[in-house]
Short mmCIF file of C-alpha atoms and ligand atoms in Angstrom, two decimals:
data_model
loop_
_atom_site.label_atom_id
_atom_site.label_comp_id
_atom_site.label_asym_id
_atom_site.label_seq_id
_atom_site.Cartn_x
_atom_site.Cartn_y
_atom_site.Cartn_z
CA MET A 663 0.16 -0.11 0.40
CA ASN A 664 1.29 3.56 -0.82
CA THR A 665 2.35 5.47 2.65
CA LYS A 666 0.13 8.27 1.32
CA ASP A 667 -3.25 5.99 1.47
CA MET A 668 -2.62 4.86 4.97
CA LYS A 669 -4.31 6.08 7.92
CA PHE A 670 -2.31 7.37 10.90
CA GLU A 671 -2.83 4.53 13.02
CA THR A 672 -1.45 2.19 9.93
CA LYS A 673 1.80 4.83 9.69
CA VAL A 674 3.02 4.88 12.96
CA ILE A 675 3.51 1.28 12.53
CA HIS A 676 4.52 0.69 9.16
CA VAL A 677 6.19 3.28 7.81
CA GLY A 678 10.12 3.07 8.62
CA GLY A 679 9.05 -0.13 10.27
CA GLU A 680 9.75 -2.83 7.72
CA PRO A 681 11.21 -5.79 8.52
CA ASP A 682 14.93 -6.08 8.19
CA PRO A 683 15.52 -7.40 4.46
CA VAL A 684 18.49 -9.40 5.17
CA THR A 685 17.16 -11.34 8.30
CA GLY A 686 13.66 -10.95 8.37
CA ALA A 687 13.76 -9.75 11.48
CA ILE A 688 10.38 -7.68 12.12
CA MET A 689 11.87 -5.08 14.36
CA PRO A 690 14.94 -3.24 12.42
CA PRO A 691 18.00 -3.55 13.92
CA ILE A 692 19.92 -0.73 15.42
CA TYR A 693 22.82 0.16 13.39
CA GLN A 694 24.90 1.36 16.30
CA THR A 695 27.72 2.24 14.01
CA SER A 696 29.92 5.53 13.44
CA THR A 697 31.06 4.51 9.93
CA TYR A 698 30.68 2.28 7.18
CA VAL A 699 32.91 0.41 4.80
CA GLN A 700 33.29 1.14 1.11
CA SER A 701 34.23 -0.95 -1.49
CA SER A 702 36.19 1.33 -3.19
CA PRO A 703 37.23 4.93 -2.25
CA GLY A 704 34.14 6.96 -2.65
CA GLU A 705 32.09 3.65 -3.30
CA HIS A 706 29.34 2.92 -0.61
CA LYS A 707 25.72 2.34 0.05
CA GLY A 708 24.66 5.73 0.28
CA TYR A 709 26.08 6.02 4.29
CA GLU A 710 29.34 7.19 4.99
CA TYR A 711 29.50 8.36 8.68
CA THR A 712 26.53 8.45 11.15
CA ARG A 713 26.69 12.16 11.90
CA SER A 714 25.35 12.72 8.21
CA HIS A 715 23.36 9.37 7.98
CA ASN A 716 22.39 6.47 9.65
CA PRO A 717 19.71 3.83 8.73
CA THR A 718 18.15 3.71 11.86
CA ARG A 719 17.64 7.56 11.88
CA THR A 720 16.50 7.21 8.33
CA ARG A 721 13.90 4.77 9.25
CA LEU A 722 12.51 7.63 11.77
CA GLU A 723 12.66 10.36 9.55
CA GLU A 724 10.57 8.51 6.95
CA CYS A 725 7.96 7.59 9.53
CA LEU A 726 7.65 11.07 10.75
CA ALA A 727 7.71 12.71 7.58
CA SER A 728 4.59 10.63 6.82
CA LEU A 729 2.86 11.70 10.11
CA GLU A 730 2.71 15.04 9.32
CA ASN A 731 2.52 14.75 5.38
CA ALA A 732 5.78 16.24 4.91
CA LYS A 733 8.60 15.20 1.79
CA HIS A 734 11.15 15.69 4.41
CA CYS A 735 11.90 15.41 7.96
CA PHE A 736 15.39 15.45 10.28
CA VAL A 737 15.85 14.25 13.68
CA THR A 738 17.94 15.91 16.05
CA ALA A 739 19.56 15.07 19.62
CA SER A 740 17.12 17.66 21.26
CA GLY A 741 14.06 19.54 20.42
CA LEU A 742 15.96 22.64 21.11
CA SER A 743 18.81 21.59 18.59
CA ALA A 744 16.28 21.46 15.87
CA SER A 745 15.38 25.52 16.96
CA MET A 746 19.01 25.79 16.74
CA LEU A 747 19.35 24.58 13.10
CA ILE A 748 16.33 26.69 11.96
CA MET A 749 17.83 29.69 13.21
CA GLN A 750 21.46 28.98 11.76
CA MET A 751 19.96 28.71 8.55
CA LEU A 752 18.69 32.32 8.56
CA PRO A 753 21.11 35.09 7.37
CA HIS A 754 22.46 36.99 9.82
CA GLY A 755 20.84 40.04 10.97
CA SER A 756 17.07 38.31 10.01
CA LYS A 757 13.98 39.58 11.73
CA VAL A 758 12.30 37.08 13.81
CA LEU A 759 8.67 37.22 15.09
CA CYS A 760 7.99 34.81 17.92
CA GLY A 761 5.13 34.13 19.85
CA ASP A 762 5.52 35.74 23.52
CA ASP A 763 4.41 32.51 25.89
CA VAL A 764 6.81 29.91 23.87
CA TYR A 765 8.60 27.35 26.00
CA GLY A 766 11.03 28.58 28.40
CA GLY A 767 14.06 26.82 26.71
CA THR A 768 13.01 28.46 23.00
CA TYR A 769 12.67 31.79 24.68
CA ARG A 770 16.52 31.43 26.41
CA LEU A 771 17.53 30.12 22.98
CA PHE A 772 16.40 33.01 20.92
CA SER A 773 16.72 35.95 23.38
CA LYS A 774 20.26 34.84 25.04
CA VAL A 775 21.93 33.16 22.47
CA PHE A 776 21.01 33.96 18.89
CA ASN A 777 20.22 37.71 19.76
CA GLN A 778 23.61 37.99 18.91
CA MET A 779 22.65 36.92 15.60
CA HIS A 780 19.14 38.00 14.80
CA ASP A 781 16.44 40.58 15.89
CA PHE A 782 13.82 39.11 17.87
CA GLU A 783 10.30 40.50 18.63
CA PHE A 784 8.30 38.50 21.00
CA VAL A 785 4.31 39.14 20.21
CA ASP A 786 1.42 38.13 21.13
CA THR A 787 0.02 35.54 17.99
CA THR A 788 -3.42 35.46 19.23
CA ASP A 789 -4.19 39.14 17.99
CA LEU A 790 -4.64 38.93 14.71
CA VAL A 791 -4.78 42.48 13.86
CA ALA A 792 -1.86 43.95 16.03
CA LEU A 793 -0.02 41.03 14.43
CA GLU A 794 -0.74 41.40 10.64
CA LYS A 795 0.21 45.08 11.41
CA LYS A 796 3.39 43.99 12.87
CA ILE A 797 4.21 41.58 9.90
CA THR A 798 3.68 44.24 7.38
CA GLU A 799 5.69 46.82 8.91
CA SER A 800 8.86 44.40 9.91
CA LYS A 801 8.82 42.22 7.17
CA PRO A 802 10.33 39.32 9.31
CA ALA A 803 12.34 36.45 7.41
CA LEU A 804 10.74 34.21 9.81
CA ILE A 805 7.44 33.83 12.24
CA TRP A 806 7.95 31.24 15.05
CA LEU A 807 4.48 30.20 16.51
CA GLU A 808 4.08 27.33 19.28
CA THR A 809 0.22 26.85 19.43
CA PRO A 810 -0.94 25.70 22.08
CA THR A 811 1.71 27.72 24.30
CA ASN A 812 3.28 26.15 27.21
CA PRO A 813 1.95 26.73 29.90
CA MET A 814 -1.20 29.33 28.93
CA LEU A 815 -2.25 27.10 26.31
CA LYS A 816 -3.07 30.33 24.30
CA ILE A 817 -3.80 29.00 20.78
CA SER A 818 -2.89 31.11 17.37
CA ASP A 819 -4.68 30.76 14.16
CA ILE A 820 -2.00 28.89 11.70
CA SER A 821 -3.65 28.97 8.59
CA ALA A 822 -4.20 32.92 8.86
CA ILE A 823 -0.62 33.49 10.28
CA ALA A 824 0.63 31.49 7.86
CA ALA A 825 -1.06 33.32 4.73
CA MET A 826 -0.01 36.77 6.55
CA GLY A 827 3.51 35.67 6.28
CA LYS A 828 3.69 34.17 2.72
CA LYS A 829 2.41 37.87 1.59
CA VAL A 830 6.09 39.08 2.78
CA LYS A 831 7.67 35.90 2.07
CA ALA A 832 8.24 34.98 5.81
CA LEU A 833 8.92 31.45 6.87
CA THR A 834 6.05 30.03 9.25
CA VAL A 835 7.62 27.70 11.48
CA VAL A 836 4.94 25.97 14.18
CA ASP A 837 6.27 24.11 17.27
CA ASN A 838 3.58 21.49 17.59
CA THR A 839 5.07 19.73 20.59
CA PHE A 840 1.80 19.98 22.42
CA MET A 841 -0.64 18.15 19.95
CA SER A 842 1.73 15.81 18.23
CA PRO A 843 0.97 15.08 14.27
CA TYR A 844 -1.81 13.11 15.70
CA PHE A 845 -3.99 15.97 16.57
CA GLN A 846 -2.77 18.75 14.38
CA ASN A 847 -1.10 18.98 11.37
CA PRO A 848 0.48 22.60 10.47
CA LEU A 849 2.37 21.88 7.19
CA ASN A 850 -1.66 21.17 5.92
CA LEU A 851 -2.70 24.60 7.38
CA GLY A 852 -0.10 26.65 5.08
CA ALA A 853 2.97 26.36 7.80
CA ASP A 854 6.18 25.75 5.86
CA MET A 855 8.27 24.04 8.61
CA VAL A 856 6.81 22.07 11.95
CA VAL A 857 9.14 21.31 14.79
CA HIS A 858 8.59 18.80 17.67
CA SER A 859 10.37 18.32 20.70
CA MET A 860 10.39 14.46 20.30
CA THR A 861 11.20 14.15 23.85
CA LYS A 862 7.30 14.69 24.56
CA PHE A 863 4.32 12.85 23.09
CA ILE A 864 6.23 11.50 20.17
CA ASN A 865 8.35 9.15 22.15
CA GLY A 866 6.13 9.23 25.11
CA HIS A 867 7.97 7.17 27.36
CA SER A 868 10.09 9.71 28.92
CA ASP A 869 13.36 7.79 28.15
CA VAL A 870 14.98 9.90 25.52
CA VAL A 871 15.54 13.41 24.50
CA GLY A 872 15.24 14.24 20.86
CA GLY A 873 13.68 17.09 18.21
CA ALA A 874 12.44 16.96 14.81
CA MET A 875 11.51 18.90 11.98
CA MET A 876 9.22 18.25 8.80
CA PHE A 877 8.90 20.50 5.87
CA ASN A 878 8.32 20.22 2.05
CA SER A 879 10.67 22.46 0.44
CA ASP A 880 13.79 20.71 -1.11
CA GLU A 881 15.70 24.25 -0.57
CA LEU A 882 15.41 23.86 2.91
CA LYS A 883 16.28 20.51 2.86
CA GLU A 884 19.68 20.87 1.43
CA LYS A 885 20.17 23.67 3.78
CA ILE A 886 18.96 22.09 6.78
CA PHE A 887 21.04 18.93 5.83
CA PHE A 888 24.24 20.68 5.14
CA LEU A 889 24.07 22.73 8.77
CA GLN A 890 23.13 19.29 10.61
CA ASN A 891 26.18 17.61 9.09
CA ALA A 892 28.46 21.00 9.54
CA ILE A 893 27.29 21.58 13.51
CA GLY A 894 26.29 17.56 14.30
CA PRO A 895 23.50 17.69 16.49
CA SER A 896 22.59 14.23 14.73
CA GLN A 897 20.39 11.99 17.08
CA SER A 898 22.37 8.70 18.10
CA PRO A 899 21.09 5.53 16.54
CA PHE A 900 19.85 4.03 20.04
CA ASP A 901 17.61 6.83 20.75
CA SER A 902 16.16 7.00 16.97
CA TRP A 903 15.50 3.34 17.19
CA LEU A 904 13.53 3.87 21.09
CA VAL A 905 11.72 6.61 19.32
CA LEU A 906 10.62 4.36 16.40
CA ARG A 907 9.25 1.99 18.90
CA GLY A 908 7.48 4.72 21.23
CA VAL A 909 5.57 6.36 18.13
CA LYS A 910 4.12 2.83 17.23
CA THR A 911 1.61 3.74 19.79
CA LEU A 912 1.31 7.34 19.46
CA ALA A 913 -2.61 7.08 18.20
CA LEU A 914 -3.51 4.96 21.05
CA ARG A 915 -1.61 7.08 23.68
CA MET A 916 -2.83 10.61 22.49
CA LYS A 917 -6.53 9.08 22.44
CA ALA A 918 -6.14 8.09 26.10
CA HIS A 919 -4.50 11.43 27.21
CA GLN A 920 -6.98 13.42 25.95
CA ALA A 921 -9.75 11.24 27.28
CA ASN A 922 -8.16 11.71 30.65
CA ALA A 923 -7.32 15.15 30.39
CA MET A 924 -10.94 16.42 29.30
CA LYS A 925 -12.41 14.47 32.58
CA ILE A 926 -9.69 15.85 34.81
CA ALA A 927 -10.44 19.31 32.87
CA GLN A 928 -14.02 19.23 34.06
CA PHE A 929 -13.33 17.86 37.40
CA LEU A 930 -11.19 21.02 38.17
CA GLU A 931 -13.71 23.29 36.63
CA LYS A 932 -16.12 22.40 39.33
CA HIS A 933 -13.36 22.40 42.00
CA PRO A 934 -14.08 24.92 44.91
CA LYS A 935 -10.12 25.19 45.47
CA VAL A 936 -9.61 25.79 41.93
CA ASP A 937 -9.53 29.75 40.75
CA LYS A 938 -9.70 28.75 36.81
CA VAL A 939 -8.64 25.97 34.59
CA ILE A 940 -7.46 26.58 30.84
CA TYR A 941 -7.84 23.50 28.69
CA PRO A 942 -8.52 23.99 24.93
CA GLY A 943 -11.60 21.20 25.19
CA LEU A 944 -13.36 23.63 27.35
CA GLU A 945 -15.72 25.78 25.95
CA SER A 946 -14.60 28.23 28.54
CA HIS A 947 -11.38 28.23 26.82
CA PRO A 948 -10.75 31.80 25.05
CA GLN A 949 -9.83 30.11 21.57
CA HIS A 950 -11.87 27.21 21.59
CA ALA A 951 -13.38 27.77 18.43
CA ILE A 952 -10.08 27.92 16.41
CA ALA A 953 -8.95 25.05 18.60
CA LYS A 954 -11.96 23.01 17.03
CA LYS A 955 -11.22 24.54 13.71
CA GLN A 956 -7.59 23.61 13.50
CA MET A 957 -6.87 20.53 15.95
CA SER A 958 -8.71 17.44 15.86
CA GLY A 959 -8.55 16.78 19.36
CA PHE A 960 -7.40 18.97 22.72
CA GLY A 961 -4.09 17.04 24.15
CA GLY A 962 -3.16 16.28 27.53
CA MET A 963 -1.98 19.28 28.73
CA ILE A 964 -3.85 21.40 31.51
CA THR A 965 -2.84 24.32 33.01
CA PHE A 966 -5.04 25.65 36.47
CA PHE A 967 -4.91 28.22 38.87
CA LEU A 968 -4.95 27.09 42.44
CA LYS A 969 -7.16 29.26 44.97
CA GLY A 970 -4.03 30.57 47.02
CA GLY A 971 -0.27 31.67 46.65
CA ILE A 972 2.89 29.92 46.70
CA ASN A 973 2.35 27.99 50.01
CA GLU A 974 -0.85 26.43 49.02
CA SER A 975 0.64 25.24 45.84
CA ARG A 976 3.65 23.98 47.13
CA LYS A 977 1.39 21.77 49.70
CA PHE A 978 -0.42 20.89 46.55
CA LEU A 979 2.65 19.72 44.60
CA GLU A 980 4.09 17.84 47.66
CA SER A 981 0.83 15.89 48.36
CA VAL A 982 -0.15 14.17 45.22
CA HIS A 983 1.76 11.00 43.76
CA LEU A 984 0.46 9.34 41.26
CA PHE A 985 1.35 12.93 39.38
CA ALA A 986 5.14 12.86 39.65
CA LEU A 987 6.78 16.19 40.42
CA ALA A 988 8.89 16.99 37.35
CA GLU A 989 10.02 19.09 34.32
CA SER A 990 8.76 17.69 30.67
CA LEU A 991 5.76 16.10 29.75
CA GLY A 992 4.11 13.89 27.15
CA GLY A 993 5.13 10.93 28.67
CA VAL A 994 2.53 7.89 29.79
CA GLU A 995 2.53 8.64 33.30
CA SER A 996 1.05 11.98 34.53
CA LEU A 997 3.32 14.68 35.39
CA ILE A 998 2.85 17.75 37.57
CA GLU A 999 4.98 21.12 37.72
CA HIS A 1000 5.13 24.52 38.75
CA PRO A 1001 6.24 26.67 35.98
CA ALA A 1002 7.05 29.77 37.82
CA ILE A 1003 9.75 27.89 39.85
CA MET A 1004 10.52 25.23 37.68
CA THR A 1005 10.34 25.11 33.38
CA HIS A 1006 9.69 28.78 33.04
CA ALA A 1007 12.58 29.93 35.88
CA SER A 1008 14.46 31.18 32.67
CA ILE A 1009 11.91 33.76 32.04
CA PRO A 1010 12.33 37.01 33.68
CA ALA A 1011 9.88 37.55 36.43
CA ASP A 1012 8.40 40.62 35.08
CA VAL A 1013 7.91 38.70 31.84
CA ARG A 1014 6.01 35.89 33.89
CA GLN A 1015 3.93 38.09 35.21
CA LYS A 1016 2.78 39.95 32.31
CA LEU A 1017 2.03 36.53 30.54
CA GLY A 1018 0.05 35.42 33.47
CA ILE A 1019 2.45 32.71 34.99
CA HIS A 1020 1.66 33.58 38.86
CA ASP A 1021 2.37 31.28 41.32
CA ASN A 1022 -0.81 29.57 41.70
CA LEU A 1023 -0.20 28.44 38.69
CA ILE A 1024 -0.10 24.65 37.88
CA ARG A 1025 0.84 22.28 34.73
CA LEU A 1026 -0.71 18.80 34.39
CA SER A 1027 0.56 16.55 32.02
CA VAL A 1028 -2.20 14.04 32.18
CA GLY A 1029 -0.93 10.42 31.49
CA VAL A 1030 -2.67 7.39 30.48
CA GLU A 1031 -3.24 5.96 33.82
CA ASP A 1032 -6.72 4.97 35.15
CA ILE A 1033 -8.91 8.02 35.58
CA ASP A 1034 -10.32 7.50 38.67
CA ASP A 1035 -6.91 7.12 40.44
CA LEU A 1036 -5.97 10.48 38.77
CA ILE A 1037 -8.70 11.86 40.23
CA LYS A 1038 -8.22 10.36 43.72
CA ASP A 1039 -4.61 11.48 43.72
CA LEU A 1040 -5.78 15.48 43.00
CA GLU A 1041 -8.63 14.92 45.62
CA ILE A 1042 -5.74 14.19 47.98
CA GLY A 1043 -3.85 16.93 47.04
CA PHE A 1044 -6.92 19.37 47.43
CA SER A 1045 -7.52 18.06 50.92
CA LYS A 1046 -4.24 19.35 52.49
CA ILE A 1047 -4.79 22.88 51.39
C1 PLP B 750 10.13 20.49 25.32
C2 PLP B 750 9.94 21.60 24.63
C3 PLP B 750 10.94 21.77 23.51
C4 PLP B 750 12.53 21.53 23.93
O1 PLP B 750 12.45 20.32 23.34
P1 PLP B 750 13.81 19.49 24.14
O2 PLP B 750 13.81 18.34 23.45
O3 PLP B 750 13.79 19.73 25.66
O4 PLP B 750 15.02 20.14 23.44
C5 PLP B 750 10.54 22.71 22.99
N1 PLP B 750 9.06 23.00 22.75
C6 PLP B 750 8.17 22.46 23.51
C7 PLP B 750 6.89 23.18 23.30
C8 PLP B 750 8.64 21.64 24.45
O5 PLP B 750 7.83 21.03 25.38
#
């Protein structure tokens, strides 16, 4: 069957998952090798050195490209190193418009490392009128969107913004980590590139750090391949193999994450000790309509505000146990964290306040455990405050 005709649930298992042609092994081998023997100088089977190419990585790239309906995919040693390659690709002094509520590490990479090279401006990408004015005036080379954002779960209209970008020949790049390719496909909506931290939902088992970028342009492929090889943030064969294994259950996991998250969001919304809940699947979400339009589901991430301050938050976080207190997200196990102290500490306090990342804000990455157990665990936390 042609890859393009396969449904998502089939692609995750079969694209890049073909049996080993030499032995028939149903699971592809891990090509844990740095180099490849040549029959004569310059004569080889397409593989010379693992920084540039590796067969296990190639399989993963084929699979992930198919999931985003992309022609090309590169996987990297971390999500941030994928973002780094994209920034390296721009000519020095480029103007970059970036969403104002992006992942803390992305903010740090752009504002403290690549600010030496490019001109970044952080803007609210949910305000389309202001954004269009900004795009027309500043003619950026690149627009960086994260949607939904982290941790405020703000949603930006990908097709509207990509169309604005096209008018000034700006590349629109979407960090699609939170939805995974299962719930959102930015290239179908007009974006030029998609970026993922594979560390999160794509791998889904909290045992790999990795990144991926997908796109259709052959010109971008040449540029990114050159930089990946010249700089060297390629993913190891073993980690690529682990992600190939993890991604097989992506569709199953995303359905389970979302079913649990929806129930927990509704539970929290009714809870007397909760001030406010942010979840794209709730009608109370300010961009619920755009969420329904551009996503096929609402994901497993929930942000909520406790009634209280830092002391209540600390007590709550110390009292839950199934929800493990840890940074990161997207694994099968439920995680809980405090963005102001943990993931978003690299964002200056005044910027955090402006974005609404207050001391009573708690972020959940809802896992795929039994829903009643998860709710019981949260009840224990509430009973302690
Ligand atoms: C984790 C994360 C990243 C960075 O990815 P790493 O794999 O940790 O380098 C980027 N964007 C989002 C939305 C993330 O959650």
